[in-house]
mmCIF file of C-alpha atoms in Angstrom:
data_model
loop_
_atom_site.group_PDB
_atom_site.id
_atom_site.type_symbol
_atom_site.label_atom_id
_atom_site.label_comp_id
_atom_site.label_asym_id
_atom_site.label_seq_id
_atom_site.Cartn_x
_atom_site.Cartn_y
_atom_site.Cartn_z
ATOM 1 C CA UNK A 1 -28.788 -18.584 -42.409
ATOM 2 C CA UNK A 2 -31.719 -17.561 -44.643
ATOM 3 C CA UNK A 3 -32.458 -21.184 -45.548
ATOM 4 C CA UNK A 4 -32.413 -22.204 -41.879
ATOM 5 C CA UNK A 5 -34.851 -19.409 -40.960
ATOM 6 C CA UNK A 6 -37.124 -20.385 -43.840
ATOM 7 C CA UNK A 7 -37.059 -24.040 -42.806
ATOM 8 C CA UNK A 8 -37.800 -23.186 -39.168
ATOM 9 C CA UNK A 9 -40.897 -21.255 -40.287
ATOM 10 C CA UNK A 10 -41.946 -23.856 -42.897
ATOM 11 C CA UNK A 11 -41.433 -21.344 -45.733
ATOM 12 C CA UNK A 12 -40.686 -23.017 -49.062
ATOM 13 C CA UNK A 13 -37.982 -21.422 -51.192
ATOM 14 C CA UNK A 14 -38.445 -22.422 -54.821
ATOM 15 C CA UNK A 15 -35.992 -21.814 -57.633
ATOM 16 C CA UNK A 16 -36.974 -21.253 -61.260
ATOM 17 C CA UNK A 17 -33.659 -20.633 -62.996
ATOM 18 C CA UNK A 18 -33.344 -21.973 -66.533
ATOM 19 C CA UNK A 19 -30.037 -23.565 -67.541
ATOM 20 C CA UNK A 20 -27.700 -21.743 -69.870
ATOM 21 C CA UNK A 21 -28.305 -18.150 -68.763
ATOM 22 C CA UNK A 22 -25.674 -15.739 -70.091
ATOM 23 C CA UNK A 23 -22.974 -14.517 -67.732
ATOM 24 C CA UNK A 24 -23.669 -11.375 -65.703
ATOM 25 C CA UNK A 25 -21.547 -8.247 -66.040
ATOM 26 C CA UNK A 26 -21.331 -8.008 -62.245
ATOM 27 C CA UNK A 27 -19.175 -8.883 -59.272
ATOM 28 C CA UNK A 28 -20.256 -12.263 -57.851
ATOM 29 C CA UNK A 29 -20.007 -11.016 -54.253
ATOM 30 C CA UNK A 30 -22.304 -8.071 -55.038
ATOM 31 C CA UNK A 31 -24.877 -10.330 -56.719
ATOM 32 C CA UNK A 32 -24.741 -12.675 -53.735
ATOM 33 C CA UNK A 33 -25.292 -9.757 -51.325
ATOM 34 C CA UNK A 34 -28.287 -8.557 -53.382
ATOM 35 C CA UNK A 35 -29.857 -12.023 -53.346
ATOM 36 C CA UNK A 36 -29.189 -12.587 -49.642
ATOM 37 C CA UNK A 37 -30.792 -9.229 -48.747
ATOM 38 C CA UNK A 38 -33.855 -9.863 -50.935
ATOM 39 C CA UNK A 39 -34.284 -13.462 -49.716
ATOM 40 C CA UNK A 40 -33.810 -12.429 -46.090
ATOM 41 C CA UNK A 41 -36.559 -9.795 -46.417
ATOM 42 C CA UNK A 42 -38.855 -12.210 -48.265
ATOM 43 C CA UNK A 43 -38.510 -14.824 -45.514
ATOM 44 C CA UNK A 44 -38.771 -12.211 -42.751
ATOM 45 C CA UNK A 45 -42.077 -10.826 -44.057
ATOM 46 C CA UNK A 46 -43.687 -14.076 -45.227
ATOM 47 C CA UNK A 47 -45.973 -15.799 -42.721
ATOM 48 C CA UNK A 48 -45.252 -19.345 -41.601
ATOM 49 C CA UNK A 49 -46.077 -21.861 -44.338
ATOM 50 C CA UNK A 50 -45.644 -19.332 -47.165
ATOM 51 C CA UNK A 51 -43.550 -19.480 -50.302
ATOM 52 C CA UNK A 52 -40.647 -17.515 -51.750
ATOM 53 C CA UNK A 53 -39.801 -18.021 -55.441
ATOM 54 C CA UNK A 54 -36.566 -16.962 -57.139
ATOM 55 C CA UNK A 55 -36.986 -16.703 -60.904
ATOM 56 C CA UNK A 56 -34.322 -15.703 -63.415
ATOM 57 C CA UNK A 57 -34.474 -14.992 -67.125
ATOM 58 C CA UNK A 58 -33.179 -12.765 -69.904
ATOM 59 C CA UNK A 59 -34.673 -9.426 -70.918
ATOM 60 C CA UNK A 60 -33.639 -8.427 -74.410
ATOM 61 C CA UNK A 61 -33.191 -4.826 -75.488
ATOM 62 C CA UNK A 62 -35.433 -3.173 -78.086
ATOM 63 C CA UNK A 63 -33.227 -4.492 -80.903
ATOM 64 C CA UNK A 64 -33.597 -8.001 -79.384
ATOM 65 C CA UNK A 65 -30.061 -9.104 -79.957
ATOM 66 C CA UNK A 66 -26.810 -7.222 -80.329
ATOM 67 C CA UNK A 67 -27.094 -5.349 -77.020
ATOM 68 C CA UNK A 68 -27.099 -8.665 -75.152
ATOM 69 C CA UNK A 69 -29.908 -7.589 -72.871
ATOM 70 C CA UNK A 70 -30.163 -7.957 -69.132
ATOM 71 C CA UNK A 71 -30.435 -10.840 -66.714
ATOM 72 C CA UNK A 72 -33.637 -10.442 -64.686
ATOM 73 C CA UNK A 73 -33.911 -11.942 -61.205
ATOM 74 C CA UNK A 74 -37.262 -11.856 -59.422
ATOM 75 C CA UNK A 75 -37.686 -12.653 -55.731
ATOM 76 C CA UNK A 76 -41.412 -13.093 -55.098
ATOM 77 C CA UNK A 77 -43.060 -13.917 -51.786
ATOM 78 C CA UNK A 78 -46.501 -14.656 -50.397
ATOM 79 C CA UNK A 79 -45.837 -12.252 -47.541
ATOM 80 C CA UNK A 80 -47.636 -9.375 -45.902
ATOM 81 C CA UNK A 81 -47.005 -6.955 -48.766
ATOM 82 C CA UNK A 82 -46.079 -3.283 -48.671
ATOM 83 C CA UNK A 83 -48.673 -0.497 -48.631
ATOM 84 C CA UNK A 84 -48.597 1.510 -51.884
ATOM 85 C CA UNK A 85 -47.771 4.787 -50.131
ATOM 86 C CA UNK A 86 -44.470 3.306 -48.907
ATOM 87 C CA UNK A 87 -43.259 1.858 -52.222
ATOM 88 C CA UNK A 88 -41.570 5.040 -53.511
ATOM 89 C CA UNK A 89 -39.397 5.251 -50.385
ATOM 90 C CA UNK A 90 -38.444 1.674 -49.507
ATOM 91 C CA UNK A 91 -35.029 1.887 -51.194
ATOM 92 C CA UNK A 92 -34.008 4.909 -49.070
ATOM 93 C CA UNK A 93 -31.384 4.409 -46.375
ATOM 94 C CA UNK A 94 -32.888 3.684 -42.947
ATOM 95 C CA UNK A 95 -36.471 3.772 -44.281
ATOM 96 C CA UNK A 96 -38.773 1.278 -42.598
ATOM 97 C CA UNK A 97 -42.411 0.650 -43.399
ATOM 98 C CA UNK A 98 -43.076 -0.294 -39.767
ATOM 99 C CA UNK A 99 -40.125 0.826 -37.616
ATOM 100 C CA UNK A 100 -41.248 -0.992 -34.469
ATOM 101 C CA UNK A 101 -41.735 -4.303 -36.267
ATOM 102 C CA UNK A 102 -38.468 -4.212 -38.236
ATOM 103 C CA UNK A 103 -36.523 -3.313 -35.096
ATOM 104 C CA UNK A 104 -38.070 -6.336 -33.346
ATOM 105 C CA UNK A 105 -37.058 -8.510 -36.317
ATOM 106 C CA UNK A 106 -33.504 -7.176 -36.397
ATOM 107 C CA UNK A 107 -33.892 -4.836 -39.381
ATOM 108 C CA UNK A 108 -31.722 -1.736 -39.789
ATOM 109 C CA UNK A 109 -33.487 -0.189 -42.767
ATOM 110 C CA UNK A 110 -30.323 -0.560 -44.857
ATOM 111 C CA UNK A 111 -30.910 -3.810 -46.777
ATOM 112 C CA UNK A 112 -32.922 -2.429 -49.678
ATOM 113 C CA UNK A 113 -30.755 0.688 -50.025
ATOM 114 C CA UNK A 114 -27.724 -1.621 -50.263
ATOM 115 C CA UNK A 115 -29.545 -3.671 -52.916
ATOM 116 C CA UNK A 116 -30.308 -0.517 -54.923
ATOM 117 C CA UNK A 117 -26.742 0.788 -54.656
ATOM 118 C CA UNK A 118 -25.135 -2.523 -55.671
ATOM 119 C CA UNK A 119 -27.496 -3.114 -58.590
ATOM 120 C CA UNK A 120 -27.206 0.429 -59.952
ATOM 121 C CA UNK A 121 -23.419 0.468 -59.546
ATOM 122 C CA UNK A 122 -23.352 -2.519 -61.930
ATOM 123 C CA UNK A 123 -25.533 -0.799 -64.539
ATOM 124 C CA UNK A 124 -28.724 -2.546 -63.469
ATOM 125 C CA UNK A 125 -32.064 -1.570 -62.016
ATOM 126 C CA UNK A 126 -34.317 -2.620 -59.129
ATOM 127 C CA UNK A 127 -38.122 -2.396 -58.939
ATOM 128 C CA UNK A 128 -40.847 -3.674 -56.672
ATOM 129 C CA UNK A 129 -44.492 -4.588 -57.053
ATOM 130 C CA UNK A 130 -46.514 -5.334 -53.955
ATOM 131 C CA UNK A 131 -50.034 -5.764 -52.666
ATOM 132 C CA UNK A 132 -50.895 -5.753 -48.984
ATOM 133 C CA UNK A 133 -51.837 -9.270 -47.920
ATOM 134 C CA UNK A 134 -50.727 -10.791 -51.232
ATOM 135 C CA UNK A 135 -46.939 -10.427 -51.175
ATOM 136 C CA UNK A 136 -44.164 -8.614 -52.997
ATOM 137 C CA UNK A 137 -41.984 -9.165 -56.037
ATOM 138 C CA UNK A 138 -38.589 -7.497 -56.206
ATOM 139 C CA UNK A 139 -37.028 -7.466 -59.683
ATOM 140 C CA UNK A 140 -33.355 -6.741 -60.236
ATOM 141 C CA UNK A 141 -31.604 -6.611 -63.588
ATOM 142 C CA UNK A 142 -27.927 -6.854 -64.404
ATOM 143 C CA UNK A 143 -26.266 -6.392 -67.812
ATOM 144 C CA UNK A 144 -25.177 -9.489 -69.698
ATOM 145 C CA UNK A 145 -21.454 -9.826 -70.452
ATOM 146 C CA UNK A 146 -20.880 -8.518 -73.976
ATOM 147 C CA UNK A 147 -19.130 -10.962 -76.275
ATOM 148 C CA UNK A 148 -16.119 -9.747 -78.259
ATOM 149 C CA UNK A 149 -18.160 -10.141 -81.467
ATOM 150 C CA UNK A 150 -20.846 -7.747 -80.224
ATOM 151 C CA UNK A 151 -18.362 -5.005 -79.271
#
């Protein structure tokens, strides 16, 4: 559904996921729900002809090895951006930057709170950077599966 909406609005979805990433310590359904929510928002708030990029990589811990690190997934868009005064609250349940607009677009104000809950329940974190008129980047991290040798 997200891909069809993006195509209808001529929004390119690009993927920058290197091969051979370690396995996540997370439920596949939860990770899928996180990505669907973030991609849906990115497409919803990106003007026609814009771009959404999904990038993944590994963040190592301070010891750069034995801890296994975290898988980092960024969803970046060329959308309308979020005013700075709203950033601290956007992960709250039912919070909407522009209630009238999100209601018109079918938003409930639950998507980002669901993202936060799912990511944190798996030992990860979620952050956002945004500039009005320049777009937003949502970054989620999930722990890497620990190998038996590292335990």
